[in-house]
Amino acid sequence: MERSQMYRQLANVRKALFDQGFLDEQFVQLEELQDDANPNFVEEIVTLFYRDSIRLIQNIELALEKSPLDFTKLDSCMHQFKGSTTSIGAKKVKNECTQFREYCKAGNGEGCKRTYQQLKKEYAVLKKKLEAYFQLARQIGPVDGACRPK
Amino acid sequence: METGFSSPRTDAFPAGLRVLVVDDDLAWLRILEKMLKKCSYEVTTCCLAIEALDLLRERKDGFDIVISDVNMPDMDGFKLLEHVGLEMDLPVIMMSVDGETSRVMRGVQHGACDYLLKPIRMKELRNIWQHVFRKRIHEVRDIESHEGIDEIQMMRYGSDQFDDWHLLSGHDLTSGKKRRDVDSKHDDKDLGDHSSAKKARVVWTVDLHQKFVKAVNQMGFDKVGPKKILDLMNVPWLTRENVASHLQKYRLYLSRLQKENDLKASFGGIKQSDSSSKDPAGNLSLPNSIKMQQNDSASGIYGMPGNKTLPQSVDQKIHESDLKGIVSLSVMETKKAPIHDIPDPSKVSSSRMVPNHPFGQLEQEVKYARFNSSIPKQYAWSQVPEVQFKQEHKIHHRVENGFNHLPLPGLQHHVQVDFIQPTPSVSSRPFNKEREKPASIEIKPSYNNFSSHQTIQVAPIGTATNLFPVQSESYAISFHTPAPTLTATLSMKNHGLNQIFVNELESAQRNLISGNCSGFASSDGDLISCLLQGNSYATNVELQNKESFNHNCPELFVETPTCLNDAQRFDYDYPWESMEYPVIDQGLFIV
């Protein structure tokens, strides 16, 4: 059946996201919080994250353009952003954040800039993957509640 | 969330626990809301700390617990934590993605009852009710430990700010009465009862407290006894025990003020000095020889030099840097053992500390001071204000070296009156919420002077303890965290706290506050509340921070200052303003 195929496809996409290290346990927590009252909870949170984090990323970018670099400020901005990434379980992005903070502590400006580029890349990649994932889920979505055993 | 006061659900506890979540991260706010709802709690969310405080103030009894993120743009989470603890006395849980020990420690020091690391799991949230429960139990115990006196009320009275507190936490009055009525019915439902007060509470209203103070002053603070006070007050329904308990708290409060003054004085006096010689009071039999430069300034103080202008200018300039300098000094100091150690200015320069709470250390110290100030009680309490000032300066020896560049005595004067600004302490914050901090603003000027050289030497913790062996270990220990030096110096001062002096101090503080009543802007409010808090904090360390502080300037003025030092007042105003912003930025908050 088409639907069951879609379910399988969805499950595979989901599994890949975990296996490839894009997402961590937090994402599962979000899924567990999803219920009838909030049937699109996970997507809501991811959307909130991507919306909210734009300005955080911009802050970092601006701070990186200053010369000389203010590592304290950079660290602080990144700290905020990192907190945000933990909300959806964005594992790879979070790791880049951690790396970035290490470079801040060491006062390594080049390291920070490099890591930041990497971070932006991971951030964008994950966004695309999640968008695709949710789109697929939505296709199956409406039926989901009816199929689930109460 | 229901509007108005929501009453706690006693029957289904912990279900229905009223939680306020504060986090600037919208995704987390939503997640936490969902998680808490799953735990059957009643959730209110807020993405701004200021909003959260407003909400809490509006609905005095509307929440059982607060969960807040540490990093927020409009206000430092620790600051919010302090405010909440002081004003509302609610358990606060901190959250952060950063689990570094120092941060967690800071959270605990600021009074957080727990510190959660993000990402937060459901199971962690399920158990937060234990903090509410624990607090209630403790409250009951506290109350029961005082015969018939409402412990919490007493503790909250916070001296002259008491009335403000009443205004702010007006619910105490009404709820107190309400509780009294329902006490009998709710004995079994203590857990559910938000206040869990079992005994009838004596509400120390402003009037009542004023009568009390008048009676005390009439007889002389050191000679007075509860029975006499009771007679003088002529309040039929008041019992001797009520007065005794109140007197005890009042004394502690005065000691704390004394300490703060000392601390301030030490900062202010830090100038090059050297032994100053005149130690007006000989009461302090402090062994310390370290005479801060203040000694010199101290002598200057005697005359209450009209160096008002000095402080102001000083304040303005150094203020921030000074604080930092001070802080760093404190930090440095703490590491040293010998009292006379004078840190190398160069070392101090890089303030390692400080982080958001520049005054953290001070707080600590202040606390120490507070504690120590109790010692003075043993001394004669009839010091003349000026003398006290001087003495304070003297005591702070340690600062000698650092004070070479210190400003004139005038500053000291200035300093004294003001509350000491807590030196920011990065980590060590005593358990008590930093109540003393608020006062710190005033001290700034003096600090400022110092900071320029960052030579302020704070006595290492060790010294503090050495100095006051009498002091209960618990206090020393609790305060024992970095930057004890300031407090140490404070404690040293133990000269008898003159009642008048205290009054002056209070009035001066009030002046300061009034002078600065710019309404409750977030930063202003913080400052003011800080000040208030400094004034009104119960002196008891062990007491839970139950004071509530009025954030509105006008309400602060309980009594017209009897302070004769207009100069002081004058000084305050200036430094206040100049310091205000920097202070705020630094997150002075002891509130």
PDB file of C-alpha atoms in Angstrom, chain A residues 25-26 29-30 32-33 35 37-38 41 44-45 48 52 55 79-80 82-84 86-87 101 105, chain B residues 24-28 30-31 34-35 38 70-73 96-98 100 103 118-122:
ATOM      1  CA  GLU A  25      17.932  11.785  21.793  1.00  0.00           C
ATOM      2  CA  GLN A  26      16.285  15.143  22.240  1.00  0.00           C
ATOM      3  CA  GLN A  29      11.842  13.395  23.427  1.00  0.00           C
ATOM      4  CA  LEU A  30      10.069  15.863  21.211  1.00  0.00           C
ATOM      5  CA  GLU A  32       7.224  11.641  22.687  1.00  0.00           C
ATOM      6  CA  LEU A  33       5.734  14.952  23.658  1.00  0.00           C
ATOM      7  CA  ASP A  35       0.133  13.973  21.163  1.00  0.00           C
ATOM      8  CA  ALA A  37      -3.361  18.039  21.763  1.00  0.00           C
ATOM      9  CA  ASN A  38      -0.266  18.935  19.759  1.00  0.00           C
ATOM     10  CA  PHE A  41       4.574  19.447  18.015  1.00  0.00           C
ATOM     11  CA  GLU A  44       6.437  23.396  15.562  1.00  0.00           C
ATOM     12  CA  ILE A  45       9.530  23.263  17.674  1.00  0.00           C
ATOM     13  CA  LEU A  48      10.565  27.878  16.180  1.00  0.00           C
ATOM     14  CA  ASP A  52      14.631  32.111  16.527  1.00  0.00           C
ATOM     15  CA  ARG A  55      19.187  36.317  14.893  1.00  0.00           C
ATOM     16  CA  HIS A  79      26.456  29.777  24.282  1.00  0.00           C
ATOM     17  CA  GLN A  80      23.026  31.082  23.560  1.00  0.00           C
ATOM     18  CA  LYS A  82      24.130  26.210  21.537  1.00  0.00           C
ATOM     19  CA  GLY A  83      21.338  26.215  24.050  1.00  0.00           C
ATOM     20  CA  SER A  84      18.977  26.625  21.182  1.00  0.00           C
ATOM     21  CA  THR A  86      19.877  21.437  22.149  1.00  0.00           C
ATOM     22  CA  SER A  87      16.175  22.123  21.953  1.00  0.00           C
ATOM     23  CA  ARG A 101      33.551  27.664  22.204  1.00  0.00           C
ATOM     24  CA  LYS A 105      38.495  29.956  25.133  1.00  0.00           C
TER      25      LYS A 105
ATOM     26  CA  ASP B  24      14.311  33.716  26.152  1.00  0.00           C
ATOM     27  CA  ASP B  25      14.639  30.724  23.861  1.00  0.00           C
ATOM     28  CA  LEU B  26      11.192  30.276  22.418  1.00  0.00           C
ATOM     29  CA  ALA B  27      11.729  26.706  21.369  1.00  0.00           C
ATOM     30  CA  TRP B  28      12.725  25.696  24.874  1.00  0.00           C
ATOM     31  CA  ARG B  30       7.469  25.734  24.318  1.00  0.00           C
ATOM     32  CA  ILE B  31       9.110  22.425  25.057  1.00  0.00           C
ATOM     33  CA  LYS B  34       4.596  20.967  27.060  1.00  0.00           C
ATOM     34  CA  MET B  35       6.649  18.840  29.410  1.00  0.00           C
ATOM     35  CA  LYS B  38       2.382  16.514  30.835  1.00  0.00           C
ATOM     36  CA  VAL B  70      20.566  31.476  33.254  1.00  0.00           C
ATOM     37  CA  ASN B  71      21.342  33.411  30.116  1.00  0.00           C
ATOM     38  CA  MET B  72      18.765  35.934  29.207  1.00  0.00           C
ATOM     39  CA  PRO B  73      19.182  39.137  27.309  1.00  0.00           C
ATOM     40  CA  SER B  96      21.421  26.166  31.269  1.00  0.00           C
ATOM     41  CA  VAL B  97      23.135  24.336  28.522  1.00  0.00           C
ATOM     42  CA  ASP B  98      26.332  25.034  30.370  1.00  0.00           C
ATOM     43  CA  GLU B 100      30.338  23.999  34.283  1.00  0.00           C
ATOM     44  CA  ARG B 103      28.249  28.170  37.011  1.00  0.00           C
ATOM     45  CA  LYS B 118      19.724  21.390  28.915  1.00  0.00           C
ATOM     46  CA  PRO B 119      18.493  19.300  27.272  1.00  0.00           C
ATOM     47  CA  ILE B 120      16.098  18.676  30.106  1.00  0.00           C
ATOM     48  CA  ARG B 121      14.285  15.416  30.440  1.00  0.00           C
ATOM     49  CA  MET B 122      10.773  14.779  31.564  1.00  0.00           C
TER      50      MET B 122
END
